[in-house]
mmCIF file of C-alpha atoms and ligand atoms in Angstrom:
data_model
loop_
_atom_site.group_PDB
_atom_site.id
_atom_site.type_symbol
_atom_site.label_atom_id
_atom_site.label_comp_id
_atom_site.label_asym_id
_atom_site.label_seq_id
_atom_site.Cartn_x
_atom_site.Cartn_y
_atom_site.Cartn_z
ATOM 1 C CA MET A 48 102.568 86.385 110.492
ATOM 2 C CA GLN A 49 104.180 89.742 109.649
ATOM 3 C CA VAL A 50 105.775 92.958 111.310
ATOM 4 C CA LEU A 51 103.882 96.197 111.556
ATOM 5 C CA ASP A 52 107.611 98.351 111.395
ATOM 6 C CA GLY A 53 106.287 101.422 113.042
ATOM 7 C CA GLN A 54 110.389 102.174 113.144
ATOM 8 C CA ALA A 55 111.166 101.843 108.697
ATOM 9 C CA LEU A 56 107.734 103.982 108.312
ATOM 10 C CA ALA A 57 108.811 106.666 111.150
ATOM 11 C CA LYS A 58 112.085 107.821 109.173
ATOM 12 C CA LYS A 59 110.067 107.599 105.727
ATOM 13 C CA ILE A 60 107.594 110.141 107.349
ATOM 14 C CA ARG A 61 110.305 112.106 109.557
ATOM 15 C CA ALA A 62 112.775 112.262 105.942
ATOM 16 C CA CYS A 63 109.372 114.451 104.344
ATOM 17 C CA ILE A 64 109.813 116.309 107.237
ATOM 18 C CA LYS A 65 113.144 117.201 106.775
ATOM 19 C CA GLU A 66 112.533 117.917 103.318
ATOM 20 C CA GLU A 67 109.720 120.313 104.126
ATOM 21 C CA VAL A 68 111.413 121.812 106.709
ATOM 22 C CA GLN A 69 114.312 122.893 104.386
ATOM 23 C CA ARG A 70 111.416 123.970 102.050
ATOM 24 C CA ILE A 71 110.914 126.594 104.554
ATOM 25 C CA VAL A 72 113.844 127.737 105.673
ATOM 26 C CA GLN A 73 114.829 128.018 101.960
ATOM 27 C CA MET A 74 112.818 130.880 101.844
ATOM 28 C CA GLY A 75 113.636 132.100 104.098
ATOM 29 C CA LYS A 76 111.329 131.470 106.538
ATOM 30 C CA ARG A 77 112.086 130.491 110.638
ATOM 31 C CA PRO A 78 111.940 126.827 111.518
ATOM 32 C CA PRO A 79 108.913 124.947 113.525
ATOM 33 C CA GLY A 80 109.670 125.265 116.843
ATOM 34 C CA LEU A 81 108.899 122.825 119.480
ATOM 35 C CA ALA A 82 109.952 123.456 123.459
ATOM 36 C CA VAL A 83 109.858 120.310 125.273
ATOM 37 C CA VAL A 84 109.156 121.342 129.259
ATOM 38 C CA LEU A 85 110.134 118.225 131.688
ATOM 39 C CA VAL A 86 109.345 118.038 135.241
ATOM 40 C CA GLY A 87 111.015 117.153 137.571
ATOM 41 C CA ASP A 88 113.631 113.600 136.798
ATOM 42 C CA ASP A 89 111.935 110.675 136.267
ATOM 43 C CA PRO A 90 114.805 108.692 134.389
ATOM 44 C CA ALA A 91 112.142 107.282 131.975
ATOM 45 C CA SER A 92 110.592 110.942 130.995
ATOM 46 C CA GLN A 93 114.248 112.059 130.394
ATOM 47 C CA LEU A 94 114.830 109.525 127.997
ATOM 48 C CA TYR A 95 111.755 110.486 126.009
ATOM 49 C CA VAL A 96 112.116 114.468 126.487
ATOM 50 C CA ASN A 97 115.485 113.631 124.522
ATOM 51 C CA MET A 98 114.362 111.918 122.006
ATOM 52 C CA LYS A 99 111.994 114.230 121.141
ATOM 53 C CA GLU A 100 114.332 116.990 121.274
ATOM 54 C CA LYS A 101 116.782 115.184 118.622
ATOM 55 C CA ALA A 102 114.192 114.071 116.406
ATOM 56 C CA CYS A 103 112.930 117.833 116.831
ATOM 57 C CA ARG A 104 116.872 119.208 115.489
ATOM 58 C CA GLN A 105 117.593 116.000 113.631
ATOM 59 C CA VAL A 106 114.547 117.678 110.656
ATOM 60 C CA GLY A 107 116.106 120.482 111.214
ATOM 61 C CA MET A 108 113.453 122.443 113.520
ATOM 62 C CA TYR A 109 114.114 124.567 115.928
ATOM 63 C CA SER A 110 113.721 123.068 120.021
ATOM 64 C CA LYS A 111 114.132 124.586 123.363
ATOM 65 C CA LYS A 112 113.699 122.505 126.303
ATOM 66 C CA LEU A 113 112.596 122.823 129.891
ATOM 67 C CA LEU A 114 114.130 121.642 132.472
ATOM 68 C CA LEU A 115 111.590 122.406 135.605
ATOM 69 C CA PRO A 116 112.245 120.985 139.213
ATOM 70 C CA ALA A 117 110.175 119.120 140.542
ATOM 71 C CA ASP A 118 108.580 120.421 143.450
ATOM 72 C CA ILE A 119 107.845 123.825 141.210
ATOM 73 C CA SER A 120 104.685 125.394 142.205
ATOM 74 C CA GLU A 121 101.734 125.226 139.986
ATOM 75 C CA ALA A 122 101.835 129.194 139.638
ATOM 76 C CA GLU A 123 105.576 128.888 138.463
ATOM 77 C CA LEU A 124 104.892 125.991 135.845
ATOM 78 C CA LEU A 125 101.930 127.908 134.569
ATOM 79 C CA ASP A 126 104.357 131.274 134.022
ATOM 80 C CA ASN A 127 106.525 129.106 131.962
ATOM 81 C CA ILE A 128 103.997 127.687 129.518
ATOM 82 C CA GLY A 129 102.485 130.898 129.620
ATOM 83 C CA ALA A 130 105.035 132.644 127.465
ATOM 84 C CA LEU A 131 105.915 129.521 126.041
ATOM 85 C CA ASN A 132 102.582 130.614 124.652
ATOM 86 C CA GLU A 133 103.395 133.528 123.991
ATOM 87 C CA ASP A 134 107.333 132.871 121.937
ATOM 88 C CA GLU A 135 106.737 133.665 117.942
ATOM 89 C CA LYS A 136 109.622 131.042 117.939
ATOM 90 C CA ILE A 137 107.239 128.658 119.408
ATOM 91 C CA ASP A 138 105.026 126.570 117.266
ATOM 92 C CA GLY A 139 104.644 122.844 119.677
ATOM 93 C CA ILE A 140 104.240 122.376 123.647
ATOM 94 C CA LEU A 141 104.982 119.511 125.421
ATOM 95 C CA VAL A 142 104.939 119.016 128.836
ATOM 96 C CA GLN A 143 105.673 115.357 129.681
ATOM 97 C CA LEU A 144 103.422 113.505 131.526
ATOM 98 C CA PRO A 145 103.100 112.073 134.139
ATOM 99 C CA LEU A 146 103.834 114.801 136.177
ATOM 100 C CA PRO A 147 105.480 114.201 139.847
ATOM 101 C CA ASN A 148 103.293 114.317 142.321
ATOM 102 C CA GLY A 149 101.209 117.908 143.473
ATOM 103 C CA LEU A 150 100.947 118.775 140.197
ATOM 104 C CA ASN A 151 98.000 118.250 138.202
ATOM 105 C CA GLU A 152 98.355 117.863 134.937
ATOM 106 C CA HIS A 153 94.777 118.677 133.657
ATOM 107 C CA ILE A 154 95.251 122.203 134.906
ATOM 108 C CA VAL A 155 98.581 122.368 132.650
ATOM 109 C CA ASN A 156 96.811 120.828 129.461
ATOM 110 C CA GLU A 157 94.321 123.637 130.242
ATOM 111 C CA ASN A 158 96.533 126.412 129.959
ATOM 112 C CA ILE A 159 98.522 125.401 126.683
ATOM 113 C CA ASN A 160 97.266 127.095 123.569
ATOM 114 C CA GLU A 161 94.960 125.415 121.582
ATOM 115 C CA ASP A 162 96.928 126.227 118.441
ATOM 116 C CA LYS A 163 100.046 124.814 119.962
ATOM 117 C CA ASP A 164 98.461 122.272 121.428
ATOM 118 C CA VAL A 165 100.748 119.006 119.852
ATOM 119 C CA ASP A 166 100.282 116.910 121.962
ATOM 120 C CA GLY A 167 96.413 117.290 121.605
ATOM 121 C CA PHE A 168 95.167 116.717 125.042
ATOM 122 C CA SER A 169 93.640 120.374 126.184
ATOM 123 C CA PRO A 170 90.098 120.246 126.760
ATOM 124 C CA VAL A 171 89.147 121.763 123.029
ATOM 125 C CA ASN A 172 91.281 119.565 121.042
ATOM 126 C CA PHE A 173 90.466 116.503 122.926
ATOM 127 C CA GLY A 174 86.306 117.149 122.971
ATOM 128 C CA LYS A 175 87.020 117.763 119.130
ATOM 129 C CA LEU A 176 88.524 114.468 118.695
ATOM 130 C CA HIS A 177 85.314 112.860 120.062
ATOM 131 C CA LEU A 178 83.328 115.674 117.696
ATOM 132 C CA GLY A 179 84.904 114.688 114.388
ATOM 133 C CA ILE A 180 86.007 117.698 114.495
ATOM 134 C CA LYS A 181 89.763 118.629 113.050
ATOM 135 C CA GLY A 182 92.038 119.815 115.679
ATOM 136 C CA PHE A 183 95.404 118.080 116.892
ATOM 137 C CA GLU A 184 95.323 114.710 117.867
ATOM 138 C CA PRO A 185 97.235 113.084 120.365
ATOM 139 C CA CYS A 186 100.425 111.909 118.710
ATOM 140 C CA THR A 187 100.196 107.613 119.508
ATOM 141 C CA PRO A 188 96.825 106.909 118.864
ATOM 142 C CA LYS A 189 97.139 108.641 115.717
ATOM 143 C CA GLY A 190 100.536 106.917 114.765
ATOM 144 C CA ILE A 191 99.098 103.706 115.431
ATOM 145 C CA ILE A 192 96.118 104.632 113.031
ATOM 146 C CA ARG A 193 98.594 105.556 110.826
ATOM 147 C CA LEU A 194 100.408 102.058 110.665
ATOM 148 C CA LEU A 195 97.661 100.286 109.987
ATOM 149 C CA LYS A 196 96.766 102.398 107.299
ATOM 150 C CA GLU A 197 99.899 102.406 105.407
ATOM 151 C CA TYR A 198 100.142 98.086 105.605
ATOM 152 C CA GLY A 199 96.872 98.291 104.123
ATOM 153 C CA ILE A 200 94.614 96.959 107.499
ATOM 154 C CA GLN A 201 90.696 97.225 107.637
ATOM 155 C CA ILE A 202 89.704 98.969 110.119
ATOM 156 C CA ARG A 203 86.246 99.247 108.608
ATOM 157 C CA GLY A 204 83.256 97.122 110.159
ATOM 158 C CA ARG A 205 86.181 95.177 111.710
ATOM 159 C CA HIS A 206 86.181 94.660 116.025
ATOM 160 C CA ALA A 207 89.228 96.798 117.878
ATOM 161 C CA VAL A 208 89.482 95.809 121.461
ATOM 162 C CA VAL A 209 91.412 98.078 123.093
ATOM 163 C CA VAL A 210 92.928 97.484 126.704
ATOM 164 C CA GLY A 211 93.214 100.635 128.777
ATOM 165 C CA ARG A 212 91.873 103.497 128.970
ATOM 166 C CA SER A 213 94.680 106.560 129.485
ATOM 167 C CA ASN A 214 93.757 109.982 128.412
ATOM 168 C CA ILE A 215 97.117 109.605 126.621
ATOM 169 C CA VAL A 216 95.897 106.863 124.282
ATOM 170 C CA GLY A 217 93.384 103.491 125.410
ATOM 171 C CA LYS A 218 90.451 106.677 125.467
ATOM 172 C CA PRO A 219 91.910 108.517 121.856
ATOM 173 C CA VAL A 220 92.612 105.786 119.856
ATOM 174 C CA ALA A 221 89.130 104.155 120.565
ATOM 175 C CA ALA A 222 87.973 107.154 119.688
ATOM 176 C CA LEU A 223 89.844 107.533 116.171
ATOM 177 C CA LEU A 224 88.860 103.944 115.743
ATOM 178 C CA LEU A 225 85.336 104.409 116.108
ATOM 179 C CA ARG A 226 86.072 107.640 113.685
ATOM 180 C CA GLU A 227 87.014 104.950 111.441
ATOM 181 C CA ASN A 228 83.807 102.993 112.166
ATOM 182 C CA ALA A 229 85.146 99.884 114.058
ATOM 183 C CA THR A 230 83.249 98.672 116.644
ATOM 184 C CA VAL A 231 85.326 99.260 119.828
ATOM 185 C CA THR A 232 85.090 97.444 122.890
ATOM 186 C CA VAL A 233 87.174 99.543 125.903
ATOM 187 C CA CYS A 234 88.828 97.071 128.515
ATOM 188 C CA HIS A 235 90.286 98.692 131.385
ATOM 189 C CA SER A 236 91.599 97.127 135.079
ATOM 190 C CA LYS A 237 87.896 96.364 136.490
ATOM 191 C CA THR A 238 87.158 94.372 133.175
ATOM 192 C CA GLU A 239 86.413 90.989 134.721
ATOM 193 C CA ASN A 240 87.422 88.113 131.636
ATOM 194 C CA LEU A 241 89.708 90.325 130.193
ATOM 195 C CA ALA A 242 90.878 87.346 127.625
ATOM 196 C CA GLU A 243 87.260 86.622 126.738
ATOM 197 C CA TYR A 244 87.179 90.391 125.210
ATOM 198 C CA THR A 245 90.991 90.763 123.708
ATOM 199 C CA SER A 246 90.356 87.059 122.434
ATOM 200 C CA LYS A 247 86.821 88.406 120.008
ATOM 201 C CA ALA A 248 89.607 91.154 118.790
ATOM 202 C CA ASP A 249 90.248 91.862 114.837
ATOM 203 C CA ILE A 250 92.401 94.587 116.049
ATOM 204 C CA LEU A 251 93.848 94.711 119.522
ATOM 205 C CA VAL A 252 95.246 97.417 120.475
ATOM 206 C CA SER A 253 97.236 97.052 124.528
ATOM 207 C CA ALA A 254 98.225 100.662 126.513
ATOM 208 C CA VAL A 255 98.276 99.246 129.847
ATOM 209 C CA GLY A 256 102.734 99.185 130.852
ATOM 210 C CA LYS A 257 102.176 95.561 132.393
ATOM 211 C CA PRO A 258 105.242 93.739 130.724
ATOM 212 C CA HIS A 259 103.869 90.036 128.983
ATOM 213 C CA MET A 260 100.595 90.957 130.391
ATOM 214 C CA ILE A 261 98.471 89.715 127.399
ATOM 215 C CA LYS A 262 99.596 86.078 125.935
ATOM 216 C CA LYS A 263 99.074 83.814 123.179
ATOM 217 C CA ASP A 264 95.892 82.355 124.489
ATOM 218 C CA MET A 265 94.366 85.532 124.631
ATOM 219 C CA VAL A 266 94.383 86.367 121.198
ATOM 220 C CA LYS A 267 92.486 85.281 118.191
ATOM 221 C CA GLU A 268 94.053 83.708 114.955
ATOM 222 C CA GLY A 269 94.837 86.089 112.395
ATOM 223 C CA ALA A 270 94.675 89.039 115.063
ATOM 224 C CA VAL A 271 95.896 92.365 114.109
ATOM 225 C CA VAL A 272 98.054 93.236 117.865
ATOM 226 C CA ILE A 273 99.374 96.517 118.172
ATOM 227 C CA ASP A 274 101.228 96.670 121.161
ATOM 228 C CA ALA A 275 101.490 100.553 122.733
ATOM 229 C CA GLY A 276 102.959 99.808 126.430
ATOM 230 C CA THR A 277 106.488 99.448 127.900
ATOM 231 C CA SER A 278 107.495 98.819 130.763
ATOM 232 C CA LYS A 279 111.493 98.601 131.662
ATOM 233 C CA VAL A 280 112.577 95.317 134.112
ATOM 234 C CA ASP A 281 116.439 94.891 134.811
ATOM 235 C CA GLY A 282 117.094 97.747 131.910
ATOM 236 C CA LYS A 283 115.092 95.423 129.519
ATOM 237 C CA LEU A 284 112.054 97.324 127.797
ATOM 238 C CA TYR A 285 108.858 94.924 127.730
ATOM 239 C CA GLY A 286 106.258 95.271 125.923
ATOM 240 C CA ASP A 287 101.978 94.425 126.875
ATOM 241 C CA CYS A 288 102.440 91.533 124.681
ATOM 242 C CA ASP A 289 104.044 88.460 124.517
ATOM 243 C CA TYR A 290 105.202 88.625 121.481
ATOM 244 C CA GLU A 291 107.194 85.736 120.765
ATOM 245 C CA GLU A 292 104.512 83.655 122.317
ATOM 246 C CA MET A 293 101.696 84.894 119.766
ATOM 247 C CA VAL A 294 104.013 85.805 116.624
ATOM 248 C CA ASP A 295 102.500 82.258 114.759
ATOM 249 C CA LYS A 296 99.134 82.854 115.897
ATOM 250 C CA VAL A 297 98.311 86.743 114.740
ATOM 251 C CA SER A 298 98.429 88.002 111.247
ATOM 252 C CA TRP A 299 100.405 91.383 111.962
ATOM 253 C CA ILE A 300 101.854 92.431 115.095
ATOM 254 C CA THR A 301 103.785 95.623 115.798
ATOM 255 C CA PRO A 302 107.667 94.728 118.060
ATOM 256 C CA VAL A 303 108.372 96.622 121.459
ATOM 257 C CA PRO A 304 110.328 98.799 120.303
ATOM 258 C CA GLY A 305 109.976 99.922 117.278
ATOM 259 C CA GLY A 306 106.717 99.397 116.496
ATOM 260 C CA VAL A 307 104.146 102.031 118.060
ATOM 261 C CA GLY A 308 106.998 103.820 119.909
ATOM 262 C CA PRO A 309 108.985 105.466 116.932
ATOM 263 C CA MET A 310 105.310 106.573 115.241
ATOM 264 C CA THR A 311 104.794 108.826 118.580
ATOM 265 C CA ILE A 312 107.911 111.119 117.738
ATOM 266 C CA ALA A 313 107.393 111.130 114.203
ATOM 267 C CA MET A 314 103.156 111.663 114.834
ATOM 268 C CA LEU A 315 104.722 115.469 116.984
ATOM 269 C CA LEU A 316 106.650 116.321 114.484
ATOM 270 C CA GLU A 317 104.094 116.000 111.199
ATOM 271 C CA ASN A 318 101.813 117.985 113.993
ATOM 272 C CA THR A 319 104.400 120.596 115.112
ATOM 273 C CA LEU A 320 104.631 121.258 111.151
ATOM 274 C CA GLU A 321 101.088 121.505 110.940
ATOM 275 C CA ALA A 322 100.849 123.857 114.023
ATOM 276 C CA TYR A 323 103.638 125.713 112.131
ATOM 277 C CA LYS A 324 101.756 126.431 109.386
ATOM 278 C CA ARG A 325 98.853 127.426 111.148
ATOM 279 C CA HIS A 326 100.819 129.791 112.702
ATOM 280 C CA VAL A 327 102.957 131.172 110.045
ATOM 281 C CA LEU A 328 101.314 129.749 106.336
ATOM 282 C CA LYS A 329 98.358 130.396 107.218
ATOM 283 C CA ASN A 330 97.115 132.320 103.777
ATOM 284 C CA THR A 331 100.773 131.372 102.171
ATOM 285 C CA ASP A 332 101.332 128.591 99.394
ATOM 286 C CA SER A 333 103.129 126.610 101.683
ATOM 287 C CA GLN A 334 104.662 124.896 98.572
HETATM 288 N N1 GUN B 618 103.950 110.410 128.375
HETATM 289 C C1 GUN B 618 103.664 109.239 127.638
HETATM 290 N N2 GUN B 618 103.365 109.391 126.509
HETATM 291 C C2 GUN B 618 103.101 111.185 126.112
HETATM 292 C C3 GUN B 618 103.265 111.827 125.012
HETATM 293 O O1 GUN B 618 102.211 111.286 124.010
HETATM 294 N N3 GUN B 618 102.915 112.765 125.357
HETATM 295 C C4 GUN B 618 103.275 113.343 126.330
HETATM 296 N N4 GUN B 618 103.423 114.933 126.515
HETATM 297 N N5 GUN B 618 103.172 112.747 128.075
HETATM 298 C C5 GUN B 618 103.839 111.275 127.471
#
């Protein structure tokens, strides 16, 4: 078994982004800017938002954090997003999900300018993903594909099984795997006899958020296992897959933490830099 070290790859990517941001600033241009919006005070979301903001500052980007109350009206939230759409220092806007009850994430995502939608959740970018048109790709799925490619793992022609059909991971990762010419099966909470599918996966991607729900007897010998699920139990972080149990059976596996999570943040920075280039360096040499 070998570990797919998302932490190490993310570090490498962040270092490249930092160098590029330095070059941009040395040219006398403004740095790329990311706005992170958190509505409410969910502790897990607070942690993610702080990590994203910190990563942004570490690579020299401008970062703006908006903390909004859970009882904010939809109109007021949309006003805040409208202001960020107009803000010339901001290239990327991220609204942390899930939103508190009563706020509709689809309406929020529809109101983020397509060219600032670094999460890739707006209907236009999500549609482009499925049409095979270049747009912003959601960060976790993009990070998973990058990790597989970096380690030279063949995707083409292999059977990829995705467990979970969320808009954040399951659906977009299935689309990206399909684009990479995998044969893709998507399983979800209503799938009967889940193990029948997971045990046939050459590449298994789990994105559910149920601690250790995927056991050793549910995976194929030599499979590649990507664990994109995280859940906290008594302060300890668990993945969807029982890593210790299956570690000797599979060929590659991502740890939790240190696998997919750091890649999500690295891809967010990459998308923000890309958005910046579209805004500022459109018709000039970016070097
Ligand atoms: N919640 C969990 N993952 C994500 C993500 O990648 N982006 C946003 N906006 N919210 C999330």
